[in-house]
PDB file of C-alpha atoms and ligand atoms in Angstrom:
ATOM      1  CA  MET A   1      11.448  -7.392 -15.430  1.00 98.00           C
ATOM      2  CA  LEU A   2      11.834  -7.643 -11.682  1.00 98.00           C
ATOM      3  CA  ILE A   3      11.991 -11.117 -10.133  1.00 98.00           C
ATOM      4  CA  SER A   4      12.203 -11.605  -6.375  1.00 98.00           C
ATOM      5  CA  PHE A   5      13.048 -14.717  -4.369  1.00 99.00           C
ATOM      6  CA  GLU A   6      11.710 -15.227  -0.872  1.00 98.00           C
ATOM      7  CA  GLY A   7      11.617 -17.853   1.853  1.00 98.00           C
ATOM      8  CA  ILE A   8      12.945 -18.634   5.300  1.00 98.00           C
ATOM      9  CA  ASP A   9      16.698 -18.916   5.864  1.00 95.00           C
ATOM     10  CA  GLY A  10      17.914 -22.264   4.497  1.00 94.00           C
ATOM     11  CA  CYS A  11      15.158 -22.636   1.846  1.00 96.00           C
ATOM     12  CA  GLY A  12      17.666 -22.897  -1.026  1.00 96.00           C
ATOM     13  CA  LYS A  13      17.192 -19.428  -2.560  1.00 97.00           C
ATOM     14  CA  THR A  14      20.861 -18.881  -3.261  1.00 96.00           C
ATOM     15  CA  THR A  15      21.167 -22.067  -5.354  1.00 97.00           C
ATOM     16  CA  GLN A  16      18.039 -21.269  -7.365  1.00 98.00           C
ATOM     17  CA  ILE A  17      19.106 -17.685  -7.998  1.00 98.00           C
ATOM     18  CA  MET A  18      22.469 -18.905  -9.263  1.00 98.00           C
ATOM     19  CA  LEU A  19      20.812 -21.452 -11.598  1.00 98.00           C
ATOM     20  CA  LEU A  20      18.370 -18.882 -13.001  1.00 98.00           C
ATOM     21  CA  HIS A  21      21.133 -16.294 -13.413  1.00 98.00           C
ATOM     22  CA  GLU A  22      23.288 -18.776 -15.372  1.00 98.00           C
ATOM     23  CA  ARG A  23      20.338 -19.850 -17.490  1.00 98.00           C
ATOM     24  CA  LEU A  24      19.433 -16.288 -18.470  1.00 98.00           C
ATOM     25  CA  GLN A  25      23.081 -15.571 -19.295  1.00 98.00           C
ATOM     26  CA  ARG A  26      23.166 -18.629 -21.557  1.00 98.00           C
ATOM     27  CA  GLU A  27      20.079 -17.246 -23.319  1.00 97.00           C
ATOM     28  CA  LYS A  28      22.039 -13.988 -23.805  1.00 98.00           C
ATOM     29  CA  MET A  29      19.534 -12.001 -21.755  1.00 98.00           C
ATOM     30  CA  PRO A  30      20.778  -8.916 -19.889  1.00 98.00           C
ATOM     31  CA  VAL A  31      20.487  -9.872 -16.208  1.00 98.00           C
ATOM     32  CA  ASP A  32      21.803  -8.771 -12.831  1.00 98.00           C
ATOM     33  CA  VAL A  33      21.453 -10.220  -9.323  1.00 98.00           C
ATOM     34  CA  LEU A  34      21.240  -8.041  -6.217  1.00 98.00           C
ATOM     35  CA  ARG A  35      20.744  -9.009  -2.603  1.00 97.00           C
ATOM     36  CA  GLU A  36      18.911  -7.454   0.288  1.00 98.00           C
ATOM     37  CA  PRO A  37      20.023  -6.034   2.544  1.00 97.00           C
ATOM     38  CA  GLY A  38      23.021  -4.907   0.494  1.00 97.00           C
ATOM     39  CA  GLY A  39      23.997  -4.180  -3.091  1.00 97.00           C
ATOM     40  CA  THR A  40      25.388  -0.657  -2.588  1.00 98.00           C
ATOM     41  CA  GLU A  41      28.215   0.607  -0.397  1.00 98.00           C
ATOM     42  CA  LEU A  42      25.803   2.205   2.062  1.00 98.00           C
ATOM     43  CA  SER A  43      23.384  -0.748   2.053  1.00 98.00           C
ATOM     44  CA  GLU A  44      26.236  -3.197   2.715  1.00 98.00           C
ATOM     45  CA  MET A  45      27.273  -1.051   5.690  1.00 97.00           C
ATOM     46  CA  ILE A  46      23.706  -1.234   7.024  1.00 97.00           C
ATOM     47  CA  ARG A  47      23.743  -4.998   6.374  1.00 97.00           C
ATOM     48  CA  GLY A  48      26.791  -5.276   8.633  1.00 96.00           C
ATOM     49  CA  ILE A  49      24.909  -3.551  11.457  1.00 96.00           C
ATOM     50  CA  LEU A  50      21.788  -5.672  10.948  1.00 96.00           C
ATOM     51  CA  LEU A  51      23.414  -9.099  10.697  1.00 94.00           C
ATOM     52  CA  ASN A  52      26.755  -8.957  12.475  1.00 87.00           C
ATOM     53  CA  SER A  53      26.411  -6.683  15.448  1.00 78.00           C
ATOM     54  CA  ASP A  54      25.648  -7.917  18.938  1.00 84.00           C
ATOM     55  CA  ILE A  55      24.175  -4.577  19.949  1.00 87.00           C
ATOM     56  CA  PRO A  56      20.564  -4.990  21.168  1.00 90.00           C
ATOM     57  CA  MET A  57      18.134  -3.415  18.679  1.00 95.00           C
ATOM     58  CA  ASN A  58      14.566  -2.201  19.035  1.00 96.00           C
ATOM     59  CA  PRO A  59      12.288  -4.011  16.485  1.00 97.00           C
ATOM     60  CA  VAL A  60      11.163  -0.717  14.899  1.00 98.00           C
ATOM     61  CA  THR A  61      14.796   0.358  14.548  1.00 97.00           C
ATOM     62  CA  GLU A  62      15.491  -2.954  12.785  1.00 97.00           C
ATOM     63  CA  LEU A  63      12.513  -2.379  10.475  1.00 98.00           C
ATOM     64  CA  LEU A  64      13.747   1.105   9.572  1.00 98.00           C
ATOM     65  CA  LEU A  65      17.314  -0.045   8.912  1.00 98.00           C
ATOM     66  CA  PHE A  66      16.133  -2.737   6.473  1.00 98.00           C
ATOM     67  CA  SER A  67      13.967  -0.066   4.828  1.00 98.00           C
ATOM     68  CA  ALA A  68      16.865   2.401   4.604  1.00 98.00           C
ATOM     69  CA  ALA A  69      19.075  -0.213   2.935  1.00 98.00           C
ATOM     70  CA  ARG A  70      16.246  -0.945   0.487  1.00 98.00           C
ATOM     71  CA  SER A  71      15.623   2.682  -0.473  1.00 98.00           C
ATOM     72  CA  GLU A  72      19.273   3.101  -1.367  1.00 98.00           C
ATOM     73  CA  LEU A  73      19.428  -0.114  -3.389  1.00 98.00           C
ATOM     74  CA  VAL A  74      16.247   0.583  -5.353  1.00 98.00           C
ATOM     75  CA  SER A  75      17.052   4.203  -6.160  1.00 98.00           C
ATOM     76  CA  THR A  76      20.722   3.769  -7.117  1.00 98.00           C
ATOM     77  CA  ARG A  77      20.800   0.259  -8.634  1.00 98.00           C
ATOM     78  CA  VAL A  78      17.458  -1.447  -9.314  1.00 98.00           C
ATOM     79  CA  LYS A  79      15.601   1.415 -11.008  1.00 98.00           C
ATOM     80  CA  PRO A  80      18.462   2.376 -13.359  1.00 98.00           C
ATOM     81  CA  LEU A  81      18.891  -1.297 -14.373  1.00 98.00           C
ATOM     82  CA  LEU A  82      15.176  -1.731 -15.077  1.00 98.00           C
ATOM     83  CA  ASP A  83      15.238   1.478 -17.121  1.00 98.00           C
ATOM     84  CA  GLN A  84      17.947  -0.154 -19.269  1.00 98.00           C
ATOM     85  CA  LYS A  85      15.697  -3.238 -19.721  1.00 98.00           C
ATOM     86  CA  VAL A  86      17.948  -5.433 -17.616  1.00 98.00           C
ATOM     87  CA  ILE A  87      16.235  -8.359 -15.864  1.00 98.00           C
ATOM     88  CA  VAL A  88      16.833  -7.852 -12.161  1.00 98.00           C
ATOM     89  CA  ILE A  89      16.796 -10.818  -9.788  1.00 98.00           C
ATOM     90  CA  LEU A  90      16.428  -9.790  -6.164  1.00 98.00           C
ATOM     91  CA  ASP A  91      17.582 -12.108  -3.387  1.00 98.00           C
ATOM     92  CA  ARG A  92      14.840 -10.904  -1.005  1.00 98.00           C
ATOM     93  CA  PHE A  93      12.742  -7.738  -1.260  1.00 98.00           C
ATOM     94  CA  TYR A  94      10.136  -6.062   0.949  1.00 98.00           C
ATOM     95  CA  ASP A  95       8.149  -9.274   1.459  1.00 98.00           C
ATOM     96  CA  SER A  96      11.025 -10.278   3.752  1.00 98.00           C
ATOM     97  CA  THR A  97      10.178  -7.240   5.864  1.00 98.00           C
ATOM     98  CA  VAL A  98       6.507  -8.270   6.107  1.00 98.00           C
ATOM     99  CA  ALA A  99       7.519 -11.835   7.021  1.00 98.00           C
ATOM    100  CA  TYR A 100      10.460 -11.152   9.373  1.00 98.00           C
ATOM    101  CA  GLN A 101       9.775  -7.728  10.941  1.00 98.00           C
ATOM    102  CA  GLY A 102       5.959  -8.043  10.689  1.00 98.00           C
ATOM    103  CA  PHE A 103       5.009 -11.660  11.374  1.00 98.00           C
ATOM    104  CA  GLY A 104       8.294 -12.673  13.011  1.00 98.00           C
ATOM    105  CA  ARG A 105       9.073  -9.742  15.285  1.00 97.00           C
ATOM    106  CA  GLY A 106       5.653  -8.102  15.471  1.00 97.00           C
ATOM    107  CA  SER A 107       7.331  -4.696  15.181  1.00 96.00           C
ATOM    108  CA  LEU A 108       4.258  -2.919  13.695  1.00 97.00           C
ATOM    109  CA  PRO A 109       0.829  -3.917  12.256  1.00 98.00           C
ATOM    110  CA  ILE A 110       1.136  -5.318   8.717  1.00 98.00           C
ATOM    111  CA  ASN A 111      -0.793  -2.435   7.112  1.00 98.00           C
ATOM    112  CA  GLU A 112       1.742   0.035   8.540  1.00 98.00           C
ATOM    113  CA  ILE A 113       4.624  -2.079   7.250  1.00 98.00           C
ATOM    114  CA  ASN A 114       2.996  -2.206   3.804  1.00 98.00           C
ATOM    115  CA  LYS A 115       2.955   1.609   3.722  1.00 98.00           C
ATOM    116  CA  LEU A 116       6.597   1.807   4.721  1.00 98.00           C
ATOM    117  CA  ASN A 117       7.527  -0.823   2.123  1.00 98.00           C
ATOM    118  CA  LYS A 118       5.948   1.282  -0.629  1.00 98.00           C
ATOM    119  CA  ILE A 119       8.024   4.258   0.439  1.00 98.00           C
ATOM    120  CA  ALA A 120      11.286   2.298   0.765  1.00 98.00           C
ATOM    121  CA  ALA A 121      10.761   0.537  -2.582  1.00 98.00           C
ATOM    122  CA  HIS A 122       9.989   3.860  -4.322  1.00 98.00           C
ATOM    123  CA  GLY A 123       6.723   2.286  -5.508  1.00 96.00           C
ATOM    124  CA  LEU A 124       8.425  -0.620  -7.291  1.00 98.00           C
ATOM    125  CA  GLU A 125       6.714  -4.041  -7.300  1.00 98.00           C
ATOM    126  CA  PRO A 126       8.121  -7.393  -8.485  1.00 98.00           C
ATOM    127  CA  ASP A 127       6.591  -8.949 -11.625  1.00 98.00           C
ATOM    128  CA  VAL A 128       6.898 -12.367 -10.037  1.00 98.00           C
ATOM    129  CA  THR A 129       7.913 -13.592  -6.592  1.00 99.00           C
ATOM    130  CA  PHE A 130       9.194 -17.119  -6.137  1.00 99.00           C
ATOM    131  CA  PHE A 131       8.479 -18.280  -2.600  1.00 98.00           C
ATOM    132  CA  LEU A 132      10.568 -21.363  -1.862  1.00 98.00           C
ATOM    133  CA  ASP A 133       8.575 -23.096   0.827  1.00 98.00           C
ATOM    134  CA  ILE A 134      10.227 -25.532   3.202  1.00 98.00           C
ATOM    135  CA  GLY A 135       9.512 -26.730   6.754  1.00 97.00           C
ATOM    136  CA  VAL A 136      11.327 -24.960   9.574  1.00 97.00           C
ATOM    137  CA  ASP A 137      13.046 -28.163  10.777  1.00 95.00           C
ATOM    138  CA  GLU A 138      14.430 -28.946   7.303  1.00 95.00           C
ATOM    139  CA  ALA A 139      15.569 -25.342   6.899  1.00 94.00           C
ATOM    140  CA  LEU A 140      17.347 -25.312  10.266  1.00 91.00           C
ATOM    141  CA  GLU A 141      19.085 -28.568   9.341  1.00 89.00           C
ATOM    142  CA  ARG A 142      20.326 -27.028   6.101  1.00 87.00           C
ATOM    143  CA  GLN A 143      21.542 -23.935   7.979  1.00 82.00           C
ATOM    144  CA  ASN A 144      23.501 -26.118  10.404  1.00 83.00           C
ATOM    145  CA  GLY A 145      25.064 -27.911   7.437  1.00 82.00           C
ATOM    146  CA  THR A 146      26.634 -24.697   6.098  1.00 83.00           C
ATOM    147  CA  GLY A 147      29.243 -24.578   8.868  1.00 82.00           C
ATOM    148  CA  LYS A 148      28.491 -20.857   9.377  1.00 84.00           C
ATOM    149  CA  GLY A 149      27.237 -19.749  12.784  1.00 85.00           C
ATOM    150  CA  PRO A 150      23.790 -18.119  12.877  1.00 88.00           C
ATOM    151  CA  ASP A 151      23.664 -14.359  12.240  1.00 91.00           C
ATOM    152  CA  ARG A 152      21.710 -11.936  14.450  1.00 90.00           C
ATOM    153  CA  ILE A 153      18.394 -12.621  12.663  1.00 90.00           C
ATOM    154  CA  GLU A 154      18.903 -16.404  12.517  1.00 89.00           C
ATOM    155  CA  ARG A 155      19.514 -16.539  16.270  1.00 89.00           C
ATOM    156  CA  ALA A 156      15.808 -15.762  16.830  1.00 91.00           C
ATOM    157  CA  GLY A 157      15.044 -19.533  16.764  1.00 89.00           C
ATOM    158  CA  GLY A 158      12.437 -22.035  15.542  1.00 92.00           C
ATOM    159  CA  ALA A 159       9.215 -20.408  16.798  1.00 95.00           C
ATOM    160  CA  PHE A 160      10.266 -17.155  15.105  1.00 97.00           C
ATOM    161  CA  PHE A 161      10.777 -18.952  11.775  1.00 97.00           C
ATOM    162  CA  GLU A 162       7.355 -20.620  12.074  1.00 98.00           C
ATOM    163  CA  ARG A 163       5.794 -17.137  12.271  1.00 98.00           C
ATOM    164  CA  VAL A 164       7.919 -15.936   9.341  1.00 98.00           C
ATOM    165  CA  ARG A 165       6.753 -18.910   7.269  1.00 98.00           C
ATOM    166  CA  ASP A 166       3.101 -18.172   8.219  1.00 98.00           C
ATOM    167  CA  GLY A 167       3.725 -14.653   6.922  1.00 98.00           C
ATOM    168  CA  TYR A 168       4.836 -15.965   3.547  1.00 98.00           C
ATOM    169  CA  HIS A 169       1.793 -18.243   3.330  1.00 98.00           C
ATOM    170  CA  TYR A 170      -0.428 -15.258   4.088  1.00 98.00           C
ATOM    171  CA  MET A 171       1.227 -13.156   1.347  1.00 98.00           C
ATOM    172  CA  SER A 172       1.048 -15.996  -1.175  1.00 98.00           C
ATOM    173  CA  GLU A 173      -2.732 -16.022  -0.741  1.00 98.00           C
ATOM    174  CA  GLN A 174      -3.000 -12.224  -1.034  1.00 97.00           C
ATOM    175  CA  ASN A 175      -0.736 -11.579  -4.026  1.00 97.00           C
ATOM    176  CA  GLY A 176      -1.236 -12.726  -7.613  1.00 97.00           C
ATOM    177  CA  ARG A 177       2.478 -12.234  -8.289  1.00 98.00           C
ATOM    178  CA  TYR A 178       3.327 -15.094  -5.890  1.00 98.00           C
ATOM    179  CA  HIS A 179       4.565 -18.407  -7.269  1.00 98.00           C
ATOM    180  CA  THR A 180       4.885 -20.829  -4.362  1.00 98.00           C
ATOM    181  CA  ILE A 181       7.251 -23.748  -4.802  1.00 98.00           C
ATOM    182  CA  ASP A 182       7.660 -26.848  -2.666  1.00 98.00           C
ATOM    183  CA  ALA A 183      11.379 -26.457  -1.969  1.00 98.00           C
ATOM    184  CA  ASN A 184      11.837 -29.899  -0.457  1.00 96.00           C
ATOM    185  CA  ARG A 185      12.740 -31.306  -3.882  1.00 97.00           C
ATOM    186  CA  PRO A 186      15.892 -31.729  -5.982  1.00 97.00           C
ATOM    187  CA  ALA A 187      17.363 -28.377  -7.010  1.00 98.00           C
ATOM    188  CA  GLU A 188      17.139 -29.259 -10.733  1.00 98.00           C
ATOM    189  CA  ASP A 189      13.366 -29.917 -10.503  1.00 98.00           C
ATOM    190  CA  ILE A 190      12.805 -26.596  -8.756  1.00 98.00           C
ATOM    191  CA  HIS A 191      14.908 -24.803 -11.331  1.00 98.00           C
ATOM    192  CA  HIS A 192      12.868 -26.400 -14.127  1.00 98.00           C
ATOM    193  CA  GLU A 193       9.634 -25.045 -12.616  1.00 98.00           C
ATOM    194  CA  ILE A 194      11.130 -21.577 -12.203  1.00 98.00           C
ATOM    195  CA  TRP A 195      12.508 -21.567 -15.738  1.00 98.00           C
ATOM    196  CA  LEU A 196       9.135 -22.545 -17.228  1.00 98.00           C
ATOM    197  CA  ARG A 197       7.565 -19.513 -15.568  1.00 98.00           C
ATOM    198  CA  VAL A 198      10.337 -17.032 -16.396  1.00 98.00           C
ATOM    199  CA  SER A 199      10.763 -18.153 -20.015  1.00 98.00           C
ATOM    200  CA  GLY A 200       6.988 -17.824 -20.444  1.00 98.00           C
ATOM    201  CA  MET A 201       7.138 -14.259 -19.145  1.00 97.00           C
ATOM    202  CA  ILE A 202      10.036 -13.325 -21.431  1.00 94.00           C
ATOM    203  CA  ARG A 203       8.082 -14.517 -24.469  1.00 88.00           C
TER     204      ARG A 203
HETATM  205  P1  TYD B   1      21.242 -13.475   4.335  1.00 52.87           P
HETATM  206  O1  TYD B   1      22.513 -14.030   4.872  1.00 52.87           O
HETATM  207  O2  TYD B   1      21.255 -12.813   3.014  1.00 52.87           O
HETATM  208  O3  TYD B   1      20.190 -14.632   4.431  1.00 52.87           O
HETATM  209  P2  TYD B   1      19.606 -15.509   3.266  1.00 52.87           P
HETATM  210  O4  TYD B   1      20.779 -16.093   2.560  1.00 52.87           O
HETATM  211  O5  TYD B   1      18.741 -16.512   3.968  1.00 52.87           O
HETATM  212  O6  TYD B   1      18.799 -14.555   2.419  1.00 52.87           O
HETATM  213  O7  TYD B   1      20.682 -12.504   5.446  1.00 52.87           O
HETATM  214  C1  TYD B   1      19.540 -11.819   5.312  1.00 52.87           C
HETATM  215  C2  TYD B   1      18.818 -11.939   6.624  1.00 52.87           C
HETATM  216  O8  TYD B   1      18.087 -10.767   6.861  1.00 52.87           O
HETATM  217  C3  TYD B   1      17.845 -13.103   6.640  1.00 52.87           C
HETATM  218  O9  TYD B   1      17.885 -13.723   7.909  1.00 52.87           O
HETATM  219  C4  TYD B   1      16.527 -12.423   6.465  1.00 52.87           C
HETATM  220  C5  TYD B   1      16.734 -11.075   7.080  1.00 52.87           C
HETATM  221  N1  TYD B   1      15.890  -9.998   6.513  1.00 52.87           N
HETATM  222  C6  TYD B   1      14.909  -9.409   7.308  1.00 52.87           C
HETATM  223  O10 TYD B   1      14.740  -9.785   8.482  1.00 52.87           O
HETATM  224  N2  TYD B   1      14.160  -8.382   6.788  1.00 52.87           N
HETATM  225  C7  TYD B   1      14.333  -7.926   5.513  1.00 52.87           C
HETATM  226  O11 TYD B   1      13.626  -7.004   5.073  1.00 52.87           O
HETATM  227  C8  TYD B   1      15.358  -8.546   4.699  1.00 52.87           C
HETATM  228  C9  TYD B   1      15.580  -8.076   3.296  1.00 52.87           C
HETATM  229  C10 TYD B   1      16.106  -9.571   5.245  1.00 52.87           C
END
């Protein structure tokens, strides 16, 4: 089973992924968590370029680097784990590319990005996608509270994140695999909703 988590930066994904991971471990289910971009030596190197560098980057170049990191992660880690019946939780997947590089940056038309995503994901699709929805102002506040400075993507600013959020709303209407969650609630309540869905799918 492949579970992906999506949302704008500061939506609380990391907390929810940790809670679900722990819960599945307690249930003695085989489970692994991987993040995008990253999860392999090569993909982590690409992540460094994408998030930490100050070098100006063409939007299509950015799109292709995220896709390259993804191809490597899916082919060397995700597919083998799924073949072994391990539940894989992905901290972001190609919907992030539609939202950030498509709606946010406007790098290419969405139908072109969808084609590229299929290639980079080697045809893999999540069984369920949890979209943690939160307002841009609340998300920016949470980001400021982390004490970390913004990375290269986060520096794009509020109007960019509004477009990214619109992108997620668009996908949630298009895709049956989407489970949209109001993320402006206590973490335990959100976890409860996620667990109801996942436990139902396991059974
Ligand atoms: P990360 O620190 O993992 O952010 P978060 O904890 O919010 O997931 O950095 C990932 C950043 O990369 C985040 O700003 C979203 C962005 N991103 C894209 O722009 N396109 C993509 O395809 C992916 C996977 C991530």
